[in-house]
PDB file of C-alpha atoms in Angstrom:
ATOM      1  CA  UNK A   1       0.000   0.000   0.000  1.00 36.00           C
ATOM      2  CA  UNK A   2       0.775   3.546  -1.093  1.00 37.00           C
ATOM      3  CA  UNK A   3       2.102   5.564   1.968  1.00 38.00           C
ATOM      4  CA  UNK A   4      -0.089   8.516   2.589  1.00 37.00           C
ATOM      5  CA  UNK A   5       1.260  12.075   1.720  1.00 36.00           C
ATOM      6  CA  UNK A   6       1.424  14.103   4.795  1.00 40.00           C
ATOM      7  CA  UNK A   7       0.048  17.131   4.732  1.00 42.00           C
ATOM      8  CA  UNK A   8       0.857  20.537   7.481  1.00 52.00           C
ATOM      9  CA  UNK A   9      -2.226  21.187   8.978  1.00 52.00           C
ATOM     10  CA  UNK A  10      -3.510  24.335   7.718  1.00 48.00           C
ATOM     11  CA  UNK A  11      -7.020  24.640   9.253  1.00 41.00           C
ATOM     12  CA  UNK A  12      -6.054  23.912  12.784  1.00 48.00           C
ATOM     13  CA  UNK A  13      -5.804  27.750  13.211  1.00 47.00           C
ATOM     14  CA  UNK A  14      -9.382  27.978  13.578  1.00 48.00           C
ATOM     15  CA  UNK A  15      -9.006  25.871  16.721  1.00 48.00           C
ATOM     16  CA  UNK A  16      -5.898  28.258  17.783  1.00 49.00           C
ATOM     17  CA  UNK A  17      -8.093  31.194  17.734  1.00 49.00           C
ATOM     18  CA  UNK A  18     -10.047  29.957  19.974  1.00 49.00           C
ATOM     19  CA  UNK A  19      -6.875  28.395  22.216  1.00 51.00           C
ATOM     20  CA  UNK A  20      -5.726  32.200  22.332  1.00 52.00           C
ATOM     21  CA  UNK A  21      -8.383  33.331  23.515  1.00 49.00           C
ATOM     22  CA  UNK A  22      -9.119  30.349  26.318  1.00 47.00           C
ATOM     23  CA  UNK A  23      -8.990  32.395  29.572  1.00 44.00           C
ATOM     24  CA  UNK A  24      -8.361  30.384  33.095  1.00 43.00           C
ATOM     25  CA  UNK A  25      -9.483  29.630  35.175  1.00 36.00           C
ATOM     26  CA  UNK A  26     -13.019  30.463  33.759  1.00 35.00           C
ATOM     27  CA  UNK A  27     -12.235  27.687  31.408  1.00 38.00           C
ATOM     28  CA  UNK A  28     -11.874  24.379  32.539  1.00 37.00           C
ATOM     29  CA  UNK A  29      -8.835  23.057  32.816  1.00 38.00           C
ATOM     30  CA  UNK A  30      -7.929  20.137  30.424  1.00 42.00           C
ATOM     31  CA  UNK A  31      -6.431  16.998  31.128  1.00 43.00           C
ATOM     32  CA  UNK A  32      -2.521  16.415  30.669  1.00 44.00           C
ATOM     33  CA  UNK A  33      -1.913  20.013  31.840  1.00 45.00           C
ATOM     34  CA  UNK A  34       2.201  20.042  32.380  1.00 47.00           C
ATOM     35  CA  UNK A  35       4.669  22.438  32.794  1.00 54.00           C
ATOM     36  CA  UNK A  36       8.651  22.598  32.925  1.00 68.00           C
ATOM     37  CA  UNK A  37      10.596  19.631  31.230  1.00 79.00           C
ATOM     38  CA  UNK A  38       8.127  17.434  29.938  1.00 84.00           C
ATOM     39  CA  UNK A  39       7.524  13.792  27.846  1.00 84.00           C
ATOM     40  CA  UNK A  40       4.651  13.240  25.757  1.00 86.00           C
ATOM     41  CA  UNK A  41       3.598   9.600  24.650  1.00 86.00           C
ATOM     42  CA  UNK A  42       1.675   8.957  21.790  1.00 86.00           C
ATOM     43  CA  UNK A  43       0.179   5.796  20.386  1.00 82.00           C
ATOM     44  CA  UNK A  44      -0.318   4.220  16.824  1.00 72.00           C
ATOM     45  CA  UNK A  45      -0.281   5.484  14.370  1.00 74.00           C
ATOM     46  CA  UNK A  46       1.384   8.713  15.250  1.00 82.00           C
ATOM     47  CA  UNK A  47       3.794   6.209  17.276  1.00 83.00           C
ATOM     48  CA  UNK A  48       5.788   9.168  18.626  1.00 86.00           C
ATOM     49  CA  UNK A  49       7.761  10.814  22.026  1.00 89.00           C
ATOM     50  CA  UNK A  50       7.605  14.918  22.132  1.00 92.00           C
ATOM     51  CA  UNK A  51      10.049  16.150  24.955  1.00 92.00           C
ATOM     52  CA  UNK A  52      10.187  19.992  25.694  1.00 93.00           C
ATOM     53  CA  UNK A  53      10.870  22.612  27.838  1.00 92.00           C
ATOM     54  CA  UNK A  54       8.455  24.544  28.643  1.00 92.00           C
ATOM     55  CA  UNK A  55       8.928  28.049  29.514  1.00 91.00           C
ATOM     56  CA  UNK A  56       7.728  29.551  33.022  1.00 89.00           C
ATOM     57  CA  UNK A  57       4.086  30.806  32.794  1.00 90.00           C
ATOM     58  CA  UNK A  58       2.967  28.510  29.884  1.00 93.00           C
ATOM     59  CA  UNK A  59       0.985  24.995  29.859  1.00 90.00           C
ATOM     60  CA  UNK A  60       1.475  22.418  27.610  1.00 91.00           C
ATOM     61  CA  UNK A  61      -1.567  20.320  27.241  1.00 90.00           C
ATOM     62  CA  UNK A  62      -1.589  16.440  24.818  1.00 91.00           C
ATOM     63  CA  UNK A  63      -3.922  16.034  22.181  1.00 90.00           C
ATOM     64  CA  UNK A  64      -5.581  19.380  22.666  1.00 86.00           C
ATOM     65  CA  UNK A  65      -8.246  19.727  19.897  1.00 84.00           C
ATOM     66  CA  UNK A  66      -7.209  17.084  18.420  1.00 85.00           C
ATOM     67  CA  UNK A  67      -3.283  18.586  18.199  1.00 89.00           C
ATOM     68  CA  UNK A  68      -0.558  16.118  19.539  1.00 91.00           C
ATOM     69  CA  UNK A  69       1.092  19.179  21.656  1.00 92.00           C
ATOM     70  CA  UNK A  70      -0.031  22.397  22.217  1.00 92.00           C
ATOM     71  CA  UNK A  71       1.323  25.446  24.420  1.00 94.00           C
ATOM     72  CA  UNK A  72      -0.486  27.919  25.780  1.00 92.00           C
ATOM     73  CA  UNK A  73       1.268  30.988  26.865  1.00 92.00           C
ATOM     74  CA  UNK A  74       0.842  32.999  29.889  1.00 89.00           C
ATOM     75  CA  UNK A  75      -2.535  34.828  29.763  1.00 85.00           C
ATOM     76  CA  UNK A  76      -2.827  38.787  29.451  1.00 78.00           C
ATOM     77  CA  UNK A  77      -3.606  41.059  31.919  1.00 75.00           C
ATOM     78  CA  UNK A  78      -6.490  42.581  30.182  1.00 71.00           C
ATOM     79  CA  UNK A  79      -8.091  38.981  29.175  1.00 67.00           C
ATOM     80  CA  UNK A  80     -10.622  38.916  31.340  1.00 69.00           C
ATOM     81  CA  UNK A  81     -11.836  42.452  30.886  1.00 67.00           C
ATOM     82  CA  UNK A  82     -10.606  43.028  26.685  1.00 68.00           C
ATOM     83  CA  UNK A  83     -12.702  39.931  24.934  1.00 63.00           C
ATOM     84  CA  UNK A  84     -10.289  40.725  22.077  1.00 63.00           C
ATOM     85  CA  UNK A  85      -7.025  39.909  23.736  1.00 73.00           C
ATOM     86  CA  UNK A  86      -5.281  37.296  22.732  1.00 82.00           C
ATOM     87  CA  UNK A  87      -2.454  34.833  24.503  1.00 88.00           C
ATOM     88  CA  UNK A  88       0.397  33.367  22.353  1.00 93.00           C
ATOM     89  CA  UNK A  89       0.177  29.281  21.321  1.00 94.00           C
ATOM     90  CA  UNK A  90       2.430  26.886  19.859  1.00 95.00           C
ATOM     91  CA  UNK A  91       1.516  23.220  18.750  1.00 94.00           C
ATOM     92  CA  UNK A  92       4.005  20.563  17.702  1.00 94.00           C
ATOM     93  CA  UNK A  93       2.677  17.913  15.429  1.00 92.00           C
ATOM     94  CA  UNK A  94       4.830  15.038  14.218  1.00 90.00           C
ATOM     95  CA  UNK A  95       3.940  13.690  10.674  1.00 86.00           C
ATOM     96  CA  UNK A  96       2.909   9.993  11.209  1.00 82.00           C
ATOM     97  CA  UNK A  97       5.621   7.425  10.958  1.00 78.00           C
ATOM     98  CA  UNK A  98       4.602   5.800   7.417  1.00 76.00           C
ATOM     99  CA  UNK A  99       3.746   9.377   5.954  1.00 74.00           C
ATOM    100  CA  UNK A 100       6.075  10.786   2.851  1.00 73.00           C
ATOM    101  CA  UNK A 101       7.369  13.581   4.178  1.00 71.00           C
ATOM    102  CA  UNK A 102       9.396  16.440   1.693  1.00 72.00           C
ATOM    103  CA  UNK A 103      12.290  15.532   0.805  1.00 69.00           C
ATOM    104  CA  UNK A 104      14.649  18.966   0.760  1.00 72.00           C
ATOM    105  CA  UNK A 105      16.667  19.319   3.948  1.00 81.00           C
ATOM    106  CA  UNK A 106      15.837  22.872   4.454  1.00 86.00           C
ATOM    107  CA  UNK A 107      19.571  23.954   5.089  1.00 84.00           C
ATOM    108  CA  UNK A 108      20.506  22.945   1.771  1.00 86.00           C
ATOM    109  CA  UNK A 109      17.211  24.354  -0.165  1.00 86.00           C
ATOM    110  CA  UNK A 110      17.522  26.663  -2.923  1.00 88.00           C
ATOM    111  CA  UNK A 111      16.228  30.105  -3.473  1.00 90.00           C
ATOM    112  CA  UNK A 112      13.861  28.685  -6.225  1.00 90.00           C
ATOM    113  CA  UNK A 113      12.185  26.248  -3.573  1.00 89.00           C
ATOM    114  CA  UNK A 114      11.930  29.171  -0.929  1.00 90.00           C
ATOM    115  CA  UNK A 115       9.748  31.020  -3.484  1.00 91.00           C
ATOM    116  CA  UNK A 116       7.503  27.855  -4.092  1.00 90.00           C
ATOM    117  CA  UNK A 117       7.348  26.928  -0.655  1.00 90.00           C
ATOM    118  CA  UNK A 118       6.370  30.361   0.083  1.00 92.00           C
ATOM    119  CA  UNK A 119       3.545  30.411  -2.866  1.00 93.00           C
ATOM    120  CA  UNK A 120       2.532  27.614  -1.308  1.00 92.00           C
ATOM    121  CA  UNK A 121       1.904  28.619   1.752  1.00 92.00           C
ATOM    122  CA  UNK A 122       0.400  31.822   0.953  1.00 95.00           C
ATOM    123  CA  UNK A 123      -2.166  30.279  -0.928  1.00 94.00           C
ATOM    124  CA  UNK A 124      -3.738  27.981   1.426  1.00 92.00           C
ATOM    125  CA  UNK A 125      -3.382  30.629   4.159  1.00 94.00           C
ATOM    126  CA  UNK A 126      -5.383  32.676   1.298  1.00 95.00           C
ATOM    127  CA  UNK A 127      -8.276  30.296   1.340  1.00 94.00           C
ATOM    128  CA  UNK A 128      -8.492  30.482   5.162  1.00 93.00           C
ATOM    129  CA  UNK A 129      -8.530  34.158   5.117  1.00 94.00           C
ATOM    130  CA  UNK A 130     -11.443  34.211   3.173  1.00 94.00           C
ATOM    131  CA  UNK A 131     -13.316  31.484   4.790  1.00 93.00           C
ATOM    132  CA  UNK A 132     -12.425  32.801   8.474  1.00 91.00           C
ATOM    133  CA  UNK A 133     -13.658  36.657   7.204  1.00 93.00           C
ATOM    134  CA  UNK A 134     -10.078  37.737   7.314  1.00 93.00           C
ATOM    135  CA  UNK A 135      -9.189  40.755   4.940  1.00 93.00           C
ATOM    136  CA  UNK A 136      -6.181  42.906   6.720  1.00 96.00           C
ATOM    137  CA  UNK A 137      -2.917  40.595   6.346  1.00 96.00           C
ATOM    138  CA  UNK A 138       0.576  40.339   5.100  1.00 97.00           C
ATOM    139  CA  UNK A 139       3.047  37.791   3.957  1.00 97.00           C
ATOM    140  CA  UNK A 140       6.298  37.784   5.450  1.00 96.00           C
ATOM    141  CA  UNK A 141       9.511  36.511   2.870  1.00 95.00           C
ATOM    142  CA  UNK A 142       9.872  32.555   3.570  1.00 94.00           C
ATOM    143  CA  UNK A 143      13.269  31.487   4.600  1.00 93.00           C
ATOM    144  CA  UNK A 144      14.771  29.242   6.975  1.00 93.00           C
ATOM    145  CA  UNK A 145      15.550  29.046  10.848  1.00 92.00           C
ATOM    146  CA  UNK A 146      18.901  28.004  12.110  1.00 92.00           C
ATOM    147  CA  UNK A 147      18.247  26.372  15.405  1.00 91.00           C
ATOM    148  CA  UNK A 148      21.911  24.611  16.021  1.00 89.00           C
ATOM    149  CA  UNK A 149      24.686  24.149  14.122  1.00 88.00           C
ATOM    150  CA  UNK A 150      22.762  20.317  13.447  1.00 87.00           C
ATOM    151  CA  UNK A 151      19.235  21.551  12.470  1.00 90.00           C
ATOM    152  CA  UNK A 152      17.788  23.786  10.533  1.00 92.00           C
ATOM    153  CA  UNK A 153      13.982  24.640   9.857  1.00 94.00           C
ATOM    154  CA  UNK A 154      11.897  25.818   6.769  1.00 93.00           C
ATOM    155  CA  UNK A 155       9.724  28.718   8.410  1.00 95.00           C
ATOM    156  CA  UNK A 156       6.750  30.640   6.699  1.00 95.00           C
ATOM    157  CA  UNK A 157       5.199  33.714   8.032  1.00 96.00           C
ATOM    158  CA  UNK A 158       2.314  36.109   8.113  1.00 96.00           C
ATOM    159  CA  UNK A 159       0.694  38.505   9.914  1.00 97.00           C
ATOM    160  CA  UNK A 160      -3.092  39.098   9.920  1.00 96.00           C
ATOM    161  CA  UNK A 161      -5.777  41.112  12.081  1.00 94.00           C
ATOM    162  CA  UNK A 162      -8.553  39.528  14.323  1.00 89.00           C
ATOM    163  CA  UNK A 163     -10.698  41.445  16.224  1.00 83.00           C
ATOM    164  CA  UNK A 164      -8.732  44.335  15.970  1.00 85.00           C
ATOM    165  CA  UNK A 165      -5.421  42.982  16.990  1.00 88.00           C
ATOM    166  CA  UNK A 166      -2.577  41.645  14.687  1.00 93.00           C
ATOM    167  CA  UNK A 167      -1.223  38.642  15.280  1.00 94.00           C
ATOM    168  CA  UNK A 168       1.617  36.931  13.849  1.00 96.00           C
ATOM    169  CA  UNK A 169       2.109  33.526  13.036  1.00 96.00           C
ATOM    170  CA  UNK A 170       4.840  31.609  11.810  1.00 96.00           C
ATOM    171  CA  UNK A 171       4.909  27.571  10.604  1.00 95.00           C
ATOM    172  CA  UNK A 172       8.657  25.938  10.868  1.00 95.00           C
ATOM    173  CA  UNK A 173       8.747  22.766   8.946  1.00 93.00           C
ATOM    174  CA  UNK A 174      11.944  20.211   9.466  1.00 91.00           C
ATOM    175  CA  UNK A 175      13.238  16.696  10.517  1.00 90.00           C
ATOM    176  CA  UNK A 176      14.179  16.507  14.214  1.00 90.00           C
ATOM    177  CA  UNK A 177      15.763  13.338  15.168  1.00 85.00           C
ATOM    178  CA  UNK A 178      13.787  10.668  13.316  1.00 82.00           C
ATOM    179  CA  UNK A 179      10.768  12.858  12.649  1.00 88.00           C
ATOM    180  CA  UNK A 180       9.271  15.369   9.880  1.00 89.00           C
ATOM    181  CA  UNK A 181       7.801  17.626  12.229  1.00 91.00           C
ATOM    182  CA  UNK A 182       5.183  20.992  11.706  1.00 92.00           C
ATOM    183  CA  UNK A 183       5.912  23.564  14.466  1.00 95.00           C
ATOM    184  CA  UNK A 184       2.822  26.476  14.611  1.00 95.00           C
ATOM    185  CA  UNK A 185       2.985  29.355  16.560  1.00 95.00           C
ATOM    186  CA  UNK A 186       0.324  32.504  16.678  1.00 94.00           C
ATOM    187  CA  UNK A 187       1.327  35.429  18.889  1.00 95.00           C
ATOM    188  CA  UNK A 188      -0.190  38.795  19.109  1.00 93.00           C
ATOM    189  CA  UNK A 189       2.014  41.683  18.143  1.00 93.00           C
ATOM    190  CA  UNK A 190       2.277  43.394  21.307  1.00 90.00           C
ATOM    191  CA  UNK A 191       4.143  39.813  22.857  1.00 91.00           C
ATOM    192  CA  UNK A 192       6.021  39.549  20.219  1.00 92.00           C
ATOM    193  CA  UNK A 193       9.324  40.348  21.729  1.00 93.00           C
ATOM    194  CA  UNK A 194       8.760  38.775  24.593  1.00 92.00           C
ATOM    195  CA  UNK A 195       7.199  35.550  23.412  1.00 93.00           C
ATOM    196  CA  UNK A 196       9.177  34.997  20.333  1.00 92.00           C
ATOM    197  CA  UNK A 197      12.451  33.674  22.379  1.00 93.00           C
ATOM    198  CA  UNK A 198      10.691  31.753  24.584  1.00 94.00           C
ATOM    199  CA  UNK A 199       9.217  30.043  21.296  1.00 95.00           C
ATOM    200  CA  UNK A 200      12.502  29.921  20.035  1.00 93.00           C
ATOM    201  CA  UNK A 201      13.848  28.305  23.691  1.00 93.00           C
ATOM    202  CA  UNK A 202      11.136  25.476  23.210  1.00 94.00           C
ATOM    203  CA  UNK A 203      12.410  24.417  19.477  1.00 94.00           C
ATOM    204  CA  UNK A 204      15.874  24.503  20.623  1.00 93.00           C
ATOM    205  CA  UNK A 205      14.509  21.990  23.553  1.00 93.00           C
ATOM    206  CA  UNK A 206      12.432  19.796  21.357  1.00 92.00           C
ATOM    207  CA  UNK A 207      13.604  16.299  21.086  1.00 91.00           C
ATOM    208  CA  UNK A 208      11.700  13.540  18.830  1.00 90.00           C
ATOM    209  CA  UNK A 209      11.431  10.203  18.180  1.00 88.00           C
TER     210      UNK A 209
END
C-alpha cells in the first residue's frame, strides 16, 4: 500500500483562535496540563515521544483539539476584561511514521524552492482568510531558521488582524531526530518580543522520536 502524503495542517488555526483566547481559570482546565521539562507519549499510528521545555508561565496540554502538543502561553492582563485579547500558542505535530514527508533538507534548499514553498503557503493561508472573514494581512519573505549548528527549519510567516489585533504567526517545517515535524505558533504583536524567544527556547529543547 501507497504511503499517505502528509500534509501541514492548515485549518487547525481555527481551533488556535479559539486556544488564544481560552482564559483560566473560567475555562476548565484540560487533562494532561504540564509544565517545565516534559515527555509526551503517543500511540499508533502517530507512534511518537515529544520532549520539551516549557517556559515559566505557559501549559502544555496532549492532544488538545485534536493537536498532539499544544502550548499555551501565559494569559494577558487585560483577558478577562478586553474579549479581544489574545495569549500566544504553539503546537508541535509530528507527521505519522509511514507518511512521505518532503524531501529537501531545508539547510541545503535553494532560493527557487523558498519562493515555491512560500507560494505555497500563501495560498492555502489565502483560502483560510477568506473562509475565516479575514481581509487585513501580510506575507512575510519565507526562509529558513537556524536552530543549532545540526538543524535547521523551513519557516513561513504572516501577519493578519482579528478582532482588531494583529497577530503573527509563523509555521517551521523540518526533521528533528527521526521525525518530519510541523511547528505552529500565533502570537499577538504586542508579545512579540517577549514571546518569540521563549518560542525559540522550546524548538531549541524539542527532542523527537
Amino acid at each position: 500500500m501507497a504511503r499517505q502524503i502528509w500534509i501541514p495542517r492548515a485549518a487547525t488555526f481555527g481551533a488556535i483562535l479559539l486556544l488564544a483566547s481560552v482564559q483560566s481559570p473560567h475555562a476548565a482546565t484540560p487533562r494532561g496540563v504540564t509544565v517545565g521539562a516534559q515527555k509526551f507519549e503517543f500511540a499508533s499510528p502517530l507512534s511518537a515521544q515529544v520532549e520539551l521545555s516549557v517556559p515559566s508561565g505557559w501549559r502544555a496540554v496532549k492532544d488538545f483539539y485534536g493537536i498532539p502538543v499544544t502550548l499555551l502561553g501565559p494569559e494577558p492582563a487585560n483577558m478577562r476584561k478586553d474579549p479581544s485579547s489574545r495569549r500566544a500558542v504553539l503546537q508541535i505535530i509530528p507527521a505519522p511514521r509511514n507518511a512521505r514527508v518532503p524531501a529537501s533538507d531545508p539547510a541545503k534548499i535553494s532560493a527557487k524552492q523558498l519562493q515555491a514553498a512560500g507560494t505555497s503557503f500563501a495560498a492555502g493561508k489565502k483560502k483560510w482568510f477568506y473562509k475565516m472573514g479575514i481581509q487585513k494581512y501580510q506575507f512575510r519573505p519565507t526562509t529558513t531558521l537556524k536552530v543549532s549548528p545540526a538543524l535547521t527549519l523551513l519557516k513561513t510567516s504572516v501577519d493578519y488582524q482579528v478582532g482588531g489585533r494583529m497577530l503573527i504567526e509563523n509555521n517551521f517545517y523540518g526533521k528533528i531526530g527521526s521525525r518530519f515535524v510541523q511547528i505552529k505558533s500565533v502570537v499577538p504583536e504586542s508579545e512579540n518580543n517577549q514571546r518569540h524567544p521563549e518560542i525559540q527556547r522550546v524548538i531549541a529543547s524539542l527532542r523527537l522520536k
